[in-house]
XYZ file of C-alpha atoms in Angstrom:
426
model
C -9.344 25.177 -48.019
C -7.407 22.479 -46.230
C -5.594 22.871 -42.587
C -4.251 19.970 -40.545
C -6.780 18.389 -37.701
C -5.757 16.314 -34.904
C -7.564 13.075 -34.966
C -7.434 10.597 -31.833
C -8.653 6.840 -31.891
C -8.830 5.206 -28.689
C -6.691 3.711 -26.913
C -8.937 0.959 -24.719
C -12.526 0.277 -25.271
C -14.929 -1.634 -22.622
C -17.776 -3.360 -23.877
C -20.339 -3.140 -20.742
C -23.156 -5.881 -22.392
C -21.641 -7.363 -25.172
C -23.953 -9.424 -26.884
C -21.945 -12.094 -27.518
C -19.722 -14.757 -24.766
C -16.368 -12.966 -24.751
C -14.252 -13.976 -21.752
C -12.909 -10.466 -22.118
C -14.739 -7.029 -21.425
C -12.081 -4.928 -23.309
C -11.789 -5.375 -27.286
C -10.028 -4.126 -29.698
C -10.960 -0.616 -31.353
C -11.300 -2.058 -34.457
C -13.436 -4.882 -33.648
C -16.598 -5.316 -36.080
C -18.582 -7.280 -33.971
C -22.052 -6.059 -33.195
C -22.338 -5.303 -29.333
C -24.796 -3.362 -29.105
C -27.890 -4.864 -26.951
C -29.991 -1.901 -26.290
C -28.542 -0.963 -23.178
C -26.756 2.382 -22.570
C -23.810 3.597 -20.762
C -25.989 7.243 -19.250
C -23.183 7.903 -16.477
C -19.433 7.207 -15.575
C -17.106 8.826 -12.941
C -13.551 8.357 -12.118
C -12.650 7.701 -8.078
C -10.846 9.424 -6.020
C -7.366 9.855 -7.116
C -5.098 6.759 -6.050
C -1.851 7.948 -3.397
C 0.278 6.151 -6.123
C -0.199 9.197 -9.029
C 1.105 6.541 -11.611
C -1.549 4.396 -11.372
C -4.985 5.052 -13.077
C -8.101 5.635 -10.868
C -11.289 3.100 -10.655
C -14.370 4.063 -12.587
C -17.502 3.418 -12.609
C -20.709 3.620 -15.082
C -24.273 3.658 -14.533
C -26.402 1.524 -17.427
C -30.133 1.961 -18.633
C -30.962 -1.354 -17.372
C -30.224 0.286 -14.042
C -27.179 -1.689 -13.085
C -23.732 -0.211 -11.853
C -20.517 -1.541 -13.108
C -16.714 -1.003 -11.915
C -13.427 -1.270 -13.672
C -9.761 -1.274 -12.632
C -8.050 1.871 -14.098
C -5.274 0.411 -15.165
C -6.124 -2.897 -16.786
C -10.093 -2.121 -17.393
C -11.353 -5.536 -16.077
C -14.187 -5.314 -13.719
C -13.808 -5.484 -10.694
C -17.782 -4.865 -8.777
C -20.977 -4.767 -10.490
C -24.365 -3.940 -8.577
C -27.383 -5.759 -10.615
C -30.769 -3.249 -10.203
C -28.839 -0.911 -7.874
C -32.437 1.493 -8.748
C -36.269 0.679 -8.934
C -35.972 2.902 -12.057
C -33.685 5.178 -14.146
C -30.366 6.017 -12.437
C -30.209 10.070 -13.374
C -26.594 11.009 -11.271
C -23.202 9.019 -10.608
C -20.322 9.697 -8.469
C -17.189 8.734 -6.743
C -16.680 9.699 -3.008
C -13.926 8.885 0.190
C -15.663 9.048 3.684
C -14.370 8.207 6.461
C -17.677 6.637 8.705
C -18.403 7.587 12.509
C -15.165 6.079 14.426
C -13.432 4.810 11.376
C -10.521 6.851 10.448
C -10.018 4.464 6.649
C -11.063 6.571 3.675
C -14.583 4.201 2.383
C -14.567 4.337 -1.118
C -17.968 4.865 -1.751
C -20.084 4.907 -5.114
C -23.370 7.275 -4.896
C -25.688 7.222 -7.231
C -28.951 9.076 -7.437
C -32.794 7.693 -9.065
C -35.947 9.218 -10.405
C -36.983 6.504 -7.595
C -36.533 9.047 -5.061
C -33.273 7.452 -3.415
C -29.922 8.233 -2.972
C -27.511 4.973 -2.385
C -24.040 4.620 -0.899
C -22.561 1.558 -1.953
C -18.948 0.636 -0.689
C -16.785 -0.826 -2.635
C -15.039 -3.120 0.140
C -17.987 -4.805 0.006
C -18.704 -7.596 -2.896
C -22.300 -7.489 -1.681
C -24.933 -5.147 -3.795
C -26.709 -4.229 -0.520
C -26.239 -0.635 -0.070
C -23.881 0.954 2.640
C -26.661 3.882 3.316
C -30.075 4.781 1.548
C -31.182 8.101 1.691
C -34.784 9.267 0.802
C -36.594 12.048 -0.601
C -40.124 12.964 -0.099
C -42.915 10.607 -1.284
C -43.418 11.187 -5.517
C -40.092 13.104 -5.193
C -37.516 12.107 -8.010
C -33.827 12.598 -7.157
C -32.419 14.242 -10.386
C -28.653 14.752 -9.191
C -26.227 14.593 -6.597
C -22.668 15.732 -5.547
C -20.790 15.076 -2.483
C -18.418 17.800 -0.614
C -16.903 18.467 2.231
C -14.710 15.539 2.106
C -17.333 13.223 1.952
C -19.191 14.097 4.743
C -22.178 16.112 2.904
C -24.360 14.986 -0.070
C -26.491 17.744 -1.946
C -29.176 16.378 -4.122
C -31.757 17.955 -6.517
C -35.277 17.091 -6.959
C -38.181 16.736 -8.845
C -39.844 19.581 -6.521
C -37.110 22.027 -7.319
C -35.377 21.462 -3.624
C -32.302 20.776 -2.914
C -32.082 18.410 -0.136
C -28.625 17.818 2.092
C -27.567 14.513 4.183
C -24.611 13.694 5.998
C -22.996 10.370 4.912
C -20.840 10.214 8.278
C -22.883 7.608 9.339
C -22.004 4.901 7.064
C -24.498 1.587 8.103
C -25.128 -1.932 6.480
C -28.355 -1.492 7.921
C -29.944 -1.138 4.431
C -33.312 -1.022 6.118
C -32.904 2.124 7.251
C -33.491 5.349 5.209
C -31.713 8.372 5.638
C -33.603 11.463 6.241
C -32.155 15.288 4.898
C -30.641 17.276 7.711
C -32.155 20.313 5.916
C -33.101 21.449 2.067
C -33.409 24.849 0.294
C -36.973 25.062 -0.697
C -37.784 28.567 -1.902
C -34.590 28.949 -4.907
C -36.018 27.299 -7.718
C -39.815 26.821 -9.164
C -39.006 23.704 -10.805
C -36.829 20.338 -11.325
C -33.281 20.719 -10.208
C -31.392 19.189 -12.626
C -28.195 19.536 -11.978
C -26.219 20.193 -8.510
C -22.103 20.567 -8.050
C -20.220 21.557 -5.419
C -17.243 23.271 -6.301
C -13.798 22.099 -6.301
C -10.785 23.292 -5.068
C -7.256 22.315 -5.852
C -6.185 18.490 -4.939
C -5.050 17.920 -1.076
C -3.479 14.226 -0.331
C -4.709 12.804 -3.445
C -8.498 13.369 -2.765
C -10.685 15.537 -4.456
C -11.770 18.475 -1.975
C -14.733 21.089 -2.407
C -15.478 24.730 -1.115
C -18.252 25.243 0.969
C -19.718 26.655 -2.178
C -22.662 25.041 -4.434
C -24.389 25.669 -7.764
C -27.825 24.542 -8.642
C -29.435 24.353 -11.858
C -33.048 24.203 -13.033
C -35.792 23.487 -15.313
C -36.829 27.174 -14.799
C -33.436 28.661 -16.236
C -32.398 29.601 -12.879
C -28.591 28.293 -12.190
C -27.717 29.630 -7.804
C -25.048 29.517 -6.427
C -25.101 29.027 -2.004
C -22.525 29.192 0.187
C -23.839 26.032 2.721
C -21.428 27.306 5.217
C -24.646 29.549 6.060
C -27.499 28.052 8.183
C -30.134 29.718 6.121
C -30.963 29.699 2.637
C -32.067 33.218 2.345
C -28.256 34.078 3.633
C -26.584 31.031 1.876
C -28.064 32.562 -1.438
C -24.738 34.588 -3.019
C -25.909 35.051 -6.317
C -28.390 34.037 -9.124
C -28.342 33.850 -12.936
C -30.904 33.778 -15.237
C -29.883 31.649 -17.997
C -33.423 31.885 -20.042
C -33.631 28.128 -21.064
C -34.235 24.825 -18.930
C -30.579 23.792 -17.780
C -29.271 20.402 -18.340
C -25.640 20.751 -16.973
C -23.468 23.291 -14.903
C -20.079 23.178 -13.789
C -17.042 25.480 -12.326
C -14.034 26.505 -14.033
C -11.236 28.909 -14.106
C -7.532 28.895 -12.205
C -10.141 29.708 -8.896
C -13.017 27.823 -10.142
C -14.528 31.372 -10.884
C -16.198 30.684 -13.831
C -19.510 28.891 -14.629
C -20.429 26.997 -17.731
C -24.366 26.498 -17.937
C -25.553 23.794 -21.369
C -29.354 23.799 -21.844
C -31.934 21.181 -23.541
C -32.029 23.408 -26.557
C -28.209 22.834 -27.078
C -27.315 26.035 -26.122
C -24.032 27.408 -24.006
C -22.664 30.356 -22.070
C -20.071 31.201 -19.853
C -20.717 33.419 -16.517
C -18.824 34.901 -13.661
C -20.029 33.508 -10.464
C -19.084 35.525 -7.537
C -20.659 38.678 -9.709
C -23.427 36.970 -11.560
C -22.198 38.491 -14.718
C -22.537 37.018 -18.478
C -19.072 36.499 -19.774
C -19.936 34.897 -23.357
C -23.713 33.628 -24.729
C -22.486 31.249 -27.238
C -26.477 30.443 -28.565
C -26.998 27.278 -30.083
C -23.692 26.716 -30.987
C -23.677 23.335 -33.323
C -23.673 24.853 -36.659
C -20.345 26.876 -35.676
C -18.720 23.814 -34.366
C -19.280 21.647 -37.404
C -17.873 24.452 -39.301
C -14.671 24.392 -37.683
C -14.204 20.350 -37.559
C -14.196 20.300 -40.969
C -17.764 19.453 -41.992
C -18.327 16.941 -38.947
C -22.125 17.057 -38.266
C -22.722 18.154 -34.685
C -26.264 17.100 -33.046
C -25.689 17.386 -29.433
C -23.302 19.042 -26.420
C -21.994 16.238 -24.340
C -20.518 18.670 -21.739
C -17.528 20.747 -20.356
C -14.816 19.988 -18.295
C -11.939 21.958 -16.732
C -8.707 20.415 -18.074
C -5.289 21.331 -19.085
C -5.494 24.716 -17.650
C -8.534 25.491 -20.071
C -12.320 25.116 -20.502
C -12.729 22.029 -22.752
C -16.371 21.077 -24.774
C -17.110 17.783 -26.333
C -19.672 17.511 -28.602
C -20.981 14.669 -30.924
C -23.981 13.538 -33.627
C -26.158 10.083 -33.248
C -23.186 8.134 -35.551
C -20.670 7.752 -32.130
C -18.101 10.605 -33.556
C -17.156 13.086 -31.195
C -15.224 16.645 -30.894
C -13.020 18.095 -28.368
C -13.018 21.525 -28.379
C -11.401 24.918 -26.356
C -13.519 27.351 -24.815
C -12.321 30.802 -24.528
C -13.902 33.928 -23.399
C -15.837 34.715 -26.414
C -14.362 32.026 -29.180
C -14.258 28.405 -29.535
C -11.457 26.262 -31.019
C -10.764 22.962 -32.536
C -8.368 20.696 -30.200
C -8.721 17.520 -31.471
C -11.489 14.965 -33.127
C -12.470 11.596 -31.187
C -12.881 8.741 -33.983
C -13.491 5.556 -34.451
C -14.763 4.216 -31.100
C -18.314 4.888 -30.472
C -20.809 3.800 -32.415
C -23.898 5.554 -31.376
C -24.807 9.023 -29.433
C -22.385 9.499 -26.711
C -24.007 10.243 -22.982
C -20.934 11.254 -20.689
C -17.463 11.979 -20.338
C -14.988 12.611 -17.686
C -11.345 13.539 -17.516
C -8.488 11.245 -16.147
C -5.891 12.411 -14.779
C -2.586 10.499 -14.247
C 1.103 10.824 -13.755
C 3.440 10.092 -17.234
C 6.596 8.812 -15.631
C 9.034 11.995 -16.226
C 7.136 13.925 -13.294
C 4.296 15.502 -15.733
C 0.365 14.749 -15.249
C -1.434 13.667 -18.510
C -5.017 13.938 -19.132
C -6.524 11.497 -20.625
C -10.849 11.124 -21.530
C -13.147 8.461 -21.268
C -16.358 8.666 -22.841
C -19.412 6.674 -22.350
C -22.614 5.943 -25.319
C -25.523 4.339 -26.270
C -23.460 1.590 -27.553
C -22.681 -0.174 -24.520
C -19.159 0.842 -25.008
C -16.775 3.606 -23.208
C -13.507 4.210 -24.679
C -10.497 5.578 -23.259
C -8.871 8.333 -25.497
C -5.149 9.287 -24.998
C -3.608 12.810 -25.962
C -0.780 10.787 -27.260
C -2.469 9.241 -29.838
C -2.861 11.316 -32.075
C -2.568 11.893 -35.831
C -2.066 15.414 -37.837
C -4.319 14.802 -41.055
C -5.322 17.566 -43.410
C -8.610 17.894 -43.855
C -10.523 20.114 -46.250
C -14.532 21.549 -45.077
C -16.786 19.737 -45.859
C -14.803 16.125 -46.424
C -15.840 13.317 -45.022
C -13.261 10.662 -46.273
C -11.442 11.237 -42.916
C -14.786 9.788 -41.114
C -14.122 5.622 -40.332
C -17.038 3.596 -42.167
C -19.927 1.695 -40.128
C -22.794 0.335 -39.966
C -25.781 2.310 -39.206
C -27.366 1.528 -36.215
C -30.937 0.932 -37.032
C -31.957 2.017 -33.341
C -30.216 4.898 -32.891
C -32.478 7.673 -31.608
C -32.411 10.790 -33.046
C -33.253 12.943 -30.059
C -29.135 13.507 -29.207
C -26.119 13.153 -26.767
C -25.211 14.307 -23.721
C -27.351 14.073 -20.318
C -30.785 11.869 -20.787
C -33.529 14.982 -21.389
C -36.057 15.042 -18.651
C -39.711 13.764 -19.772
C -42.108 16.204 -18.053
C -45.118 14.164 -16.305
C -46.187 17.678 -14.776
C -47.991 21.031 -15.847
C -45.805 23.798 -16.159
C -45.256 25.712 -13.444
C -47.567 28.910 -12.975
C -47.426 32.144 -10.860
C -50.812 32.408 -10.533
């Protein structure tokens, strides 16, 4: 049985470690040079959006070799790049605008977070790689995730202790010496690693990104909480808790309101809850089988991650040979949107949505995705092609090489590697 699929190729593609001397970092899709080195893209994030809404926002991308590296939107040349910004693995990336104590110019500010127990501010008026701010954890404390609300001013982060500490970021200093202690943390929530913290957003005001006072947290003990850290207690910050019965690997808001949680687990697993009430909307279950089936045979390994865009819940998912699948979430189904070919190469890590203004007055939403391949690619919704396809087909699939190194343990967010017992009641 044959229907027609949407199939994108991308649009741009940045090599970040090409293997070879290119005076360029952006190739052509159909290049068949080998650039893969070994190192991974694990993170990107877009900035803040620009005040022109034509022009395309910076973004940055976190490698395994622990370096950070920045493009221009627009043309994709970089334009900063921190060498070793981390003693080790870099587990969180993101964008943030802060305006520091007696400073009323908007910092554009890179945070990043490290199983080395720090936080980092870098800003990116600065060509130097000496952070703007460090802030610290506890000693043998790993710093799993952050996210950064309240305009700037407030940085959650999750740790290794299952807390979730706080800082304010007000106090911008290029005194990189000096380390940052947490204002306070919420200690008593979760009995594990907190993998995963996000504040959640509201609509767009002046062309930056706001939040609510409101916060979710996710866990390695299935626990995903949402605070309200307009409270000065966590017992009275605590609104509501869900119990999602697997290790969580990602959370995130969405909905019109942002009323809606999506909550992806190690086990490659998805549902959809109901904040505010705590209740269980849709338990998808492991959902890979199902989504294979409906991209026409496309293997499916691995859940990249979710995204609120285009006024609906959107999934990408992928296998270990680079192809990837945009799909639509709805309450209780999920549906094909369109198939990502052609550009990666190897398991893809991240994702994130771009959004820009078209010309004619209408926003379009464009991805980029980042892999084990050294490569991100920039996929347009214009660029697509209709192309029957019948189940279980694969001539529709671009050839390639096989990557010899290509590890089989998935996509999505780097798994955590316990180096602890399991946590006990007793």
């Amino acid at each position: 049985m044959s229907s027609l699929h949407r199939i994108s190729s991308p649009s741009r593609t940045i090599v970040t470690s090409p293997i070879s001397s290119s005076s360029s970092s952006e190739i052509s899709s159909s290049s068949t040079i080998n650039y893969d080195d070994g190192t991974y893209v694990l993170h990107v994030a877009c900035g803040p959006s620009s005040n022109n809404p034509h022009l395309k926002a910076p973004l940055s991308c976190a490698l395994s070799n622990r370096c950070i590296q920045t493009y221009d939107g627009e043309t994709l040349r970089k334009i900063h790049s921190i060498d070793k910004a981390h003693d080790q693995r870099i587990t969180d990336l993101t964008h943030a605008q802060v305006a520091s104590s007696g400073d009323s110019v908007q910092c554009p500010l890179i945070v990043t977070s490290s199983e080395d127990g720090f936080v980092k501010i870098f800003d990116l008026r600065d060509k130097s790689t000496i952070p703007a701010m460090r802030l610290g954890l506890l000693a043998k404390e790993e710093a799993l995730s952050v996210s950064v609300g309240y305009r700037g001013a407030l940085a959650a982060v999750g740790s290794s202790n299952g807390h979730v500490h706080f800082f304010d970021l007000r106090q911008l200093s290029n005194n990189h010496n000096n380390v940052h202690r947490p204002l306070g943390s919420y200690v008593d929530s979760h009995t594990d690693d907190v993998t995963k913290v996000r504040f959640q957003p509201m609509s767009r005001d002046g062309g930056h990104e706001d939040t609510t006072s409101l916060i979710v947290t996710a866990s390695e003990d299935g626990l995903a909480c949402i605070f309200d850290t307009s409270q000065p207690l966590e017992e009275e910050a605590l609104q509501s808790v869900m119990n999602i019965g697997s290790p969580l690997r990602d959370v995130g808001f969405f909905g019109p309101s942002m009323e809606g949680l999506f909550c992806l687990t190690g086990s490659e697993t998805m549902s959809v809850w109901h904040h505010d009430s705590a209740l269980k909307i849709c338990d998808f279950g492991d959902v890979r089988n199902h989504l294979s089936n409906i991209a026409g045979g496309v293997p499916i390994h691995y859940l990249v991650g979710c995204t609120w865009m285009d006024h609906e819940l959107n999934l990408l998912a992928g296998n270990t040979e680079g192809e990837c699948v945009l799909y639509k979430v709805d309450a209780g189904s999920i549906s094909l949107k369109r198939m990502l070919m052609g550009g990666h190469k190897a398991s893809i890590r991240s994702f994130v949505p771009v959004a820009f203004s078209n010309g004619d007055g209408c926003t379009t939403c464009c991805i980029l995705t980042a892999g084990e391949d050294s490569r991100i690619c920039e996929w347009n919704p214009n660029n697509v092609d209709e192309v029957p396809l019948v189940v279980g087909d694969s001539s529709h699939r671009p050839a390639r090489e096989r990557m010899v190194d290509t590890p089989m343990e998935g996509g999505g967010a780097v798994r955590r590697r316990k180096h602890k017992k399991a946590h006990s009641p007793y």
